[in-house]
Amino acid sequence: MTGATDGHAEDHGRVYQAAGDQHISEHHHYGKDPAAPSGPDSVRRPAVGRPPVVLRDRAEVLERLRAGRGGEVYVLYGMGGCGKTAVAYTFFRLATEEGGRVGLWVNASDRSGLRAGMLAVAADRGAGDGELLAARNGLRPAADLVWQYLDRSARPWLLVLDNADEPEILRDGSWLRSSPRGTVVVTTRRSAARWWPGAELQHIGVLPRADAARVLSDLAPHSGTPEEADQVAEKLGRLPLALTLAGGFLSQQVLDPWTMDTYRRHLEEGGGVELIDRGADALSGEDPRHLVGATWRLTLDAFESRGLPEATALLRLLSRFAPEPLPLVLLNRAEIDGALPRARCETALRALLDQSLTELVDVGARCVRSHGVLLDSVAAATPAEELQALAATAVRLLDAVVPGVPDAGPYDPLHRLLVPHGLALLRRAGDASAAADALAVTIRLCAALHRTGDYLSAGETVRTAADLAERRLGAEHRLVLAARSREGRALFRLGRYAEAETLLSRVRAAQERLFGADDPDTLDSGHGLQLVLGNLGRRDEAVTLLRATAEGRRRTWGPAHPLTLRSRSSLLVLLPVSEVVTEEDGSLLALPSECVRHLGPDHTVTLGARHNHAWVLYGLGRFDEADREIRLVTEAYLRRFGPDYPITLAARQLLSRTRAALGHGDEAVGIMTDVVARRESGLGAEHPFTVAGRTLLEDLASRRRPPAGG
């Protein structure tokens, strides 16, 4: 070897040549900047995108936090965008400015950021460079070093661990501890108590209505009235992040300022998440936590990385439904396999609950509830190729819990809970086929509501469903017409006879023209229409239509079908008593026995036939027989439906007549007094049924009074 360099290197190769003993140290730097230990620029100032102008409705939480004297660990948990960091920021400011504490703020969203931030906390509390270097290089336990200096702090402190959405990071290395010298506040989406042993958990949810409106007014005071702010706040689901973004957007407009009312209209016209996120323009950086449309993407990515794709699938399925309590019974069914394996549904749901993406609520049935802005965000980001399968699965799940053939019965809270979800499926329907499937289930749901006596909900729901579906399917689609027919039946039961007659006549005419006179849908509308005509006093028209309906149902369904027997039973009360006796050679009087033979003694149609038969007996003056019959029917109705059910009240009204006819006037008045009171409560004082009951009561009462001067 000579003194010159004998070798050469190409690309990134290296050549070492030495004469004598040498010690060589290599330093490798990649990128433009020299490598250096990274850490936060400050732990004394909260790293937040936009501090709250005014914190609304969190006084109780702040009071709880301020009551601490040291040694506490508080965990503020809730869904993304609900304002956990804003609460922590406000408490931080109060603790440092008014409480004299040292404030320490660490972003705990990832392992490296947490480690660097906590070591910076140790440095702030007095740790030396050598100790810190040893901890960074793994030569001494880093968490022990940090907490050693926190425990020795001369001044009391507040430590905020923000965005700790992966508590596994805190547990590894035991970063989360308590100390008598200070208070720890953690913000997280993870709600499961197992992650936070010994901590006090505090849920942070959406704002109350009034406070949500005030947030908008705080941020954009000149954009609208308090009432308009209230409407926008409701559209945004009172989610603090969405409110902040909306207020920011409204306050930023210069060339063409929007009012709150304009903003609300754009939301209703489909502006959605994209419009909300336009208010983030003034925020520094591109942290997805500052955007409604992206904040939950962090959690979905975490599901994928932890091998929980079914949690994402379940959330996408939930996004087909409404932001209202969704009964858990829907999710525990084999039909869910169209979106995710049923066996994995429990795991998926627990993951969503743990990440505060949904919550358990009990509203008479165990349910889950997710925020509307979250569901809209997830729906907007769902891959197009998954939408059809998700929509079909959601409809099948709803279909599985709605009665196949809705029957009369007592009020069922499950039906009312399902209403917003049926309408949500219609709103999110991507094509005509999906809309038709969703409408078919919703019509059946409305029939179930109707037959529990909840006529108002049934009518409003089916009208909304028909309006939504008509845009996609057209006004003369079979299912749209069926929905309008169901709406007409509800209008009748609500006492709105003129509206019911107009609607049912129009629908029946269209059905007869399109499908024929003996089509089941045409016959259903005919049966409903004859009820309206009879109560409008147009008995001849009603009888003609009812005869045609009964005969059409006999041809279509056969003589023993429940619908055929129901129409024939209606003839018992619509025909004059003299005609009932001679009708079909007196066979109408034997109809209850025929119903028992074909349907059984407890079938709703059988009970209805016996009820109507008792009316005929009363009309014939056979009061003892009528009284026995209607008493048995009333007892059956009370057992099955309860005292407030409409047909129970109708039966008791007839019972009051038979008791009076048999000389039991006081009993008759007592029965009818109760019937009128219940009708006033359920239907209103001016409903025709209530008015008719009140008239009968006055008549019964007048019969008991002694004659004048007697």
CSV table of C-alpha atoms in Angstrom, one decimal, residues 302-503:
chain,number,residue,atom,x,y,z
A,302,ALA,CA,-56.9,2.1,13.2
A,303,PHE,CA,-59.6,-0.6,12.8
A,304,GLU,CA,-57.9,-1.7,9.6
A,305,SER,CA,-54.4,-1.7,11.1
A,306,ARG,CA,-55.6,-3.8,14.1
A,307,GLY,CA,-57.3,-6.3,11.9
A,308,LEU,CA,-60.9,-5.2,12.6
A,309,PRO,CA,-62.3,-4.5,9.2
A,310,GLU,CA,-65.7,-5.7,10.4
A,311,ALA,CA,-65.9,-2.6,12.6
A,312,THR,CA,-65.6,-0.4,9.6
A,313,ALA,CA,-68.2,-2.6,7.8
A,314,LEU,CA,-70.6,-2.2,10.7
A,315,LEU,CA,-70.2,1.5,10.8
A,316,ARG,CA,-70.9,1.7,7.1
A,317,LEU,CA,-74.0,-0.4,7.6
A,318,LEU,CA,-75.2,1.9,10.4
A,319,SER,CA,-74.7,4.9,8.1
A,320,ARG,CA,-77.6,3.6,6.0
A,321,PHE,CA,-79.9,4.2,9.0
A,322,ALA,CA,-80.9,7.3,10.9
A,323,PRO,CA,-79.1,9.1,13.7
A,324,GLU,CA,-81.8,7.9,16.1
A,325,PRO,CA,-81.9,4.9,18.5
A,326,LEU,CA,-81.6,1.7,16.5
A,327,PRO,CA,-82.9,-1.4,18.3
A,328,LEU,CA,-80.1,-3.9,18.8
A,329,VAL,CA,-82.5,-6.6,17.7
A,330,LEU,CA,-81.9,-5.5,14.1
A,331,LEU,CA,-78.2,-6.3,14.4
A,332,ASN,CA,-78.5,-9.7,16.0
A,333,ARG,CA,-79.9,-11.4,12.9
A,334,ALA,CA,-78.6,-13.7,10.2
A,335,GLU,CA,-79.5,-11.1,7.5
A,336,ILE,CA,-76.5,-9.0,8.7
A,337,ASP,CA,-74.2,-11.4,6.8
A,338,GLY,CA,-74.6,-9.3,3.7
A,339,ALA,CA,-72.4,-6.7,5.3
A,340,LEU,CA,-70.3,-8.6,7.8
A,341,PRO,CA,-70.2,-12.0,9.4
A,342,ARG,CA,-72.8,-12.3,12.1
A,343,ALA,CA,-70.3,-14.0,14.4
A,344,ARG,CA,-68.1,-10.9,14.2
A,345,CYS,CA,-70.9,-8.4,14.9
A,346,GLU,CA,-70.4,-8.4,18.6
A,347,THR,CA,-66.7,-7.7,18.3
A,348,ALA,CA,-67.4,-5.0,15.7
A,349,LEU,CA,-70.0,-3.3,17.9
A,350,ARG,CA,-67.8,-3.3,20.9
A,351,ALA,CA,-65.0,-1.7,18.9
A,352,LEU,CA,-67.4,1.1,17.8
A,353,LEU,CA,-68.6,1.6,21.4
A,354,ASP,CA,-65.0,1.7,22.6
A,355,GLN,CA,-64.1,4.4,20.1
A,356,SER,CA,-67.2,6.5,20.9
A,357,LEU,CA,-68.5,6.1,17.4
A,358,THR,CA,-71.8,4.9,18.7
A,359,GLU,CA,-73.4,4.6,22.2
A,360,LEU,CA,-75.8,2.3,23.9
A,361,VAL,CA,-79.1,3.8,24.9
A,362,ASP,CA,-82.2,2.4,26.5
A,363,VAL,CA,-85.5,4.0,25.3
A,364,GLY,CA,-87.8,1.1,26.2
A,365,ALA,CA,-85.6,-1.2,24.1
A,366,ARG,CA,-81.9,-1.6,24.0
A,367,CYS,CA,-80.5,0.5,21.1
A,368,VAL,CA,-77.4,2.0,19.7
A,369,ARG,CA,-77.3,5.6,18.5
A,370,SER,CA,-74.8,7.3,16.3
A,371,HIS,CA,-74.4,11.0,15.5
A,372,GLY,CA,-75.9,12.3,12.2
A,373,VAL,CA,-72.8,14.1,11.0
A,374,LEU,CA,-70.7,11.0,11.7
A,375,LEU,CA,-73.2,8.9,9.7
A,376,ASP,CA,-73.3,11.4,6.8
A,377,SER,CA,-69.5,11.5,6.8
A,378,VAL,CA,-69.2,7.7,6.7
A,379,ALA,CA,-71.9,7.4,4.0
A,380,ALA,CA,-70.2,10.0,1.8
A,381,ALA,CA,-66.8,8.1,2.1
A,382,THR,CA,-68.2,4.6,1.6
A,383,PRO,CA,-66.8,3.0,-1.7
A,384,ALA,CA,-69.5,3.1,-4.4
A,385,GLU,CA,-69.1,-0.7,-5.0
A,386,GLU,CA,-70.3,-1.4,-1.5
A,387,LEU,CA,-73.4,0.7,-1.5
A,388,GLN,CA,-75.8,-1.7,-3.1
A,389,ALA,CA,-75.0,-4.6,-0.8
A,390,LEU,CA,-75.2,-2.3,2.3
A,391,ALA,CA,-78.5,-0.9,1.2
A,392,ALA,CA,-79.9,-4.4,0.6
A,393,THR,CA,-78.7,-5.6,3.9
A,394,ALA,CA,-80.2,-2.7,5.8
A,395,VAL,CA,-83.6,-3.3,4.2
A,396,ARG,CA,-83.4,-7.0,5.0
A,397,LEU,CA,-82.6,-6.3,8.6
A,398,LEU,CA,-85.5,-3.9,8.9
A,399,ASP,CA,-87.8,-6.3,7.0
A,400,ALA,CA,-86.9,-9.1,9.4
A,401,VAL,CA,-88.2,-7.2,12.5
A,402,VAL,CA,-91.4,-5.7,11.0
A,403,PRO,CA,-94.4,-8.1,11.3
A,404,GLY,CA,-95.0,-10.0,8.1
A,405,VAL,CA,-98.8,-9.6,8.4
A,406,PRO,CA,-99.4,-6.8,10.9
A,407,ASP,CA,-102.3,-7.6,13.3
A,408,ALA,CA,-104.3,-5.5,15.7
A,409,GLY,CA,-102.6,-5.3,19.0
A,410,PRO,CA,-101.4,-3.0,21.9
A,411,TYR,CA,-98.9,-0.3,21.4
A,412,ASP,CA,-95.4,-1.6,20.6
A,413,PRO,CA,-92.6,0.9,21.2
A,414,LEU,CA,-90.4,-1.0,18.8
A,415,HIS,CA,-92.5,0.1,15.8
A,416,ARG,CA,-92.1,3.8,16.6
A,417,LEU,CA,-88.3,3.3,17.0
A,418,LEU,CA,-88.1,1.8,13.5
A,419,VAL,CA,-89.9,4.7,11.8
A,420,PRO,CA,-86.9,7.1,11.3
A,421,HIS,CA,-84.8,4.2,10.0
A,422,GLY,CA,-87.3,3.2,7.3
A,423,LEU,CA,-87.4,6.8,6.1
A,424,ALA,CA,-83.6,7.0,6.2
A,425,LEU,CA,-83.4,4.0,3.9
A,426,LEU,CA,-85.7,5.8,1.5
A,427,ARG,CA,-83.6,8.9,1.6
A,428,ARG,CA,-80.4,7.1,1.0
A,429,ALA,CA,-81.8,4.8,-1.7
A,430,GLY,CA,-79.4,4.9,-4.7
A,431,ASP,CA,-81.8,3.6,-7.4
A,432,ALA,CA,-85.4,2.7,-8.0
A,433,SER,CA,-85.0,-0.9,-6.9
A,434,ALA,CA,-83.6,0.1,-3.5
A,435,ALA,CA,-86.3,2.7,-3.1
A,436,ALA,CA,-89.0,0.1,-3.9
A,437,ASP,CA,-87.6,-2.4,-1.4
A,438,ALA,CA,-87.4,0.3,1.3
A,439,LEU,CA,-90.9,1.6,0.6
A,440,ALA,CA,-92.4,-1.9,0.8
A,441,VAL,CA,-91.0,-2.5,4.3
A,442,THR,CA,-92.0,1.0,5.4
A,443,ILE,CA,-95.6,0.5,4.3
A,444,ARG,CA,-95.8,-2.7,6.3
A,445,LEU,CA,-94.3,-0.8,9.3
A,446,CYS,CA,-97.0,1.9,9.0
A,447,ALA,CA,-99.7,-0.8,8.8
A,448,ALA,CA,-98.3,-2.2,12.1
A,449,LEU,CA,-98.4,1.3,13.7
A,450,HIS,CA,-102.0,1.8,12.4
A,451,ARG,CA,-103.1,-1.5,13.9
A,452,THR,CA,-101.8,-0.6,17.3
A,453,GLY,CA,-104.0,2.5,17.2
A,454,ASP,CA,-101.1,4.9,16.5
A,455,TYR,CA,-102.9,6.6,13.6
A,456,LEU,CA,-101.0,9.9,13.7
A,457,SER,CA,-97.6,8.3,13.4
A,458,ALA,CA,-98.8,5.9,10.8
A,459,GLY,CA,-100.2,8.6,8.7
A,460,GLU,CA,-97.3,11.0,8.9
A,461,THR,CA,-94.8,8.3,8.3
A,462,VAL,CA,-96.5,6.8,5.2
A,463,ARG,CA,-97.1,10.2,3.7
A,464,THR,CA,-93.4,11.1,4.1
A,465,ALA,CA,-92.4,7.7,2.7
A,466,ALA,CA,-94.7,8.2,-0.3
A,467,ASP,CA,-93.3,11.6,-1.0
A,468,LEU,CA,-89.7,10.4,-0.9
A,469,ALA,CA,-90.4,7.3,-3.1
A,470,GLU,CA,-92.5,9.2,-5.6
A,471,ARG,CA,-89.5,11.2,-6.7
A,472,ARG,CA,-87.7,8.0,-7.6
A,473,LEU,CA,-90.6,5.7,-8.7
A,474,GLY,CA,-93.3,8.0,-9.9
A,475,ALA,CA,-96.8,8.8,-8.6
A,476,GLU,CA,-98.4,5.7,-10.2
A,477,HIS,CA,-96.0,3.1,-9.1
A,478,ARG,CA,-97.8,0.3,-7.3
A,479,LEU,CA,-96.1,0.8,-4.0
A,480,VAL,CA,-96.5,4.6,-4.1
A,481,LEU,CA,-100.2,4.1,-4.6
A,482,ALA,CA,-100.3,1.5,-1.8
A,483,ALA,CA,-98.6,4.0,0.5
A,484,ARG,CA,-101.2,6.7,-0.4
A,485,SER,CA,-104.0,4.3,0.3
A,486,ARG,CA,-102.5,3.6,3.7
A,487,GLU,CA,-102.3,7.4,4.3
A,488,GLY,CA,-106.0,7.6,3.4
A,489,ARG,CA,-106.9,4.9,6.0
A,490,ALA,CA,-105.0,6.9,8.7
A,491,LEU,CA,-106.8,10.1,7.7
A,492,PHE,CA,-110.1,8.4,8.3
A,493,ARG,CA,-109.1,7.1,11.7
A,494,LEU,CA,-108.0,10.6,12.6
A,495,GLY,CA,-111.5,11.9,11.8
A,496,ARG,CA,-110.4,13.8,8.6
A,497,TYR,CA,-113.1,12.2,6.5
A,498,ALA,CA,-113.2,14.6,3.6
A,499,GLU,CA,-109.5,14.4,3.0
A,500,ALA,CA,-109.6,10.6,3.4
A,501,GLU,CA,-112.5,10.3,0.8
A,502,THR,CA,-110.6,12.5,-1.7
A,503,LEU,CA,-107.4,10.6,-1.4
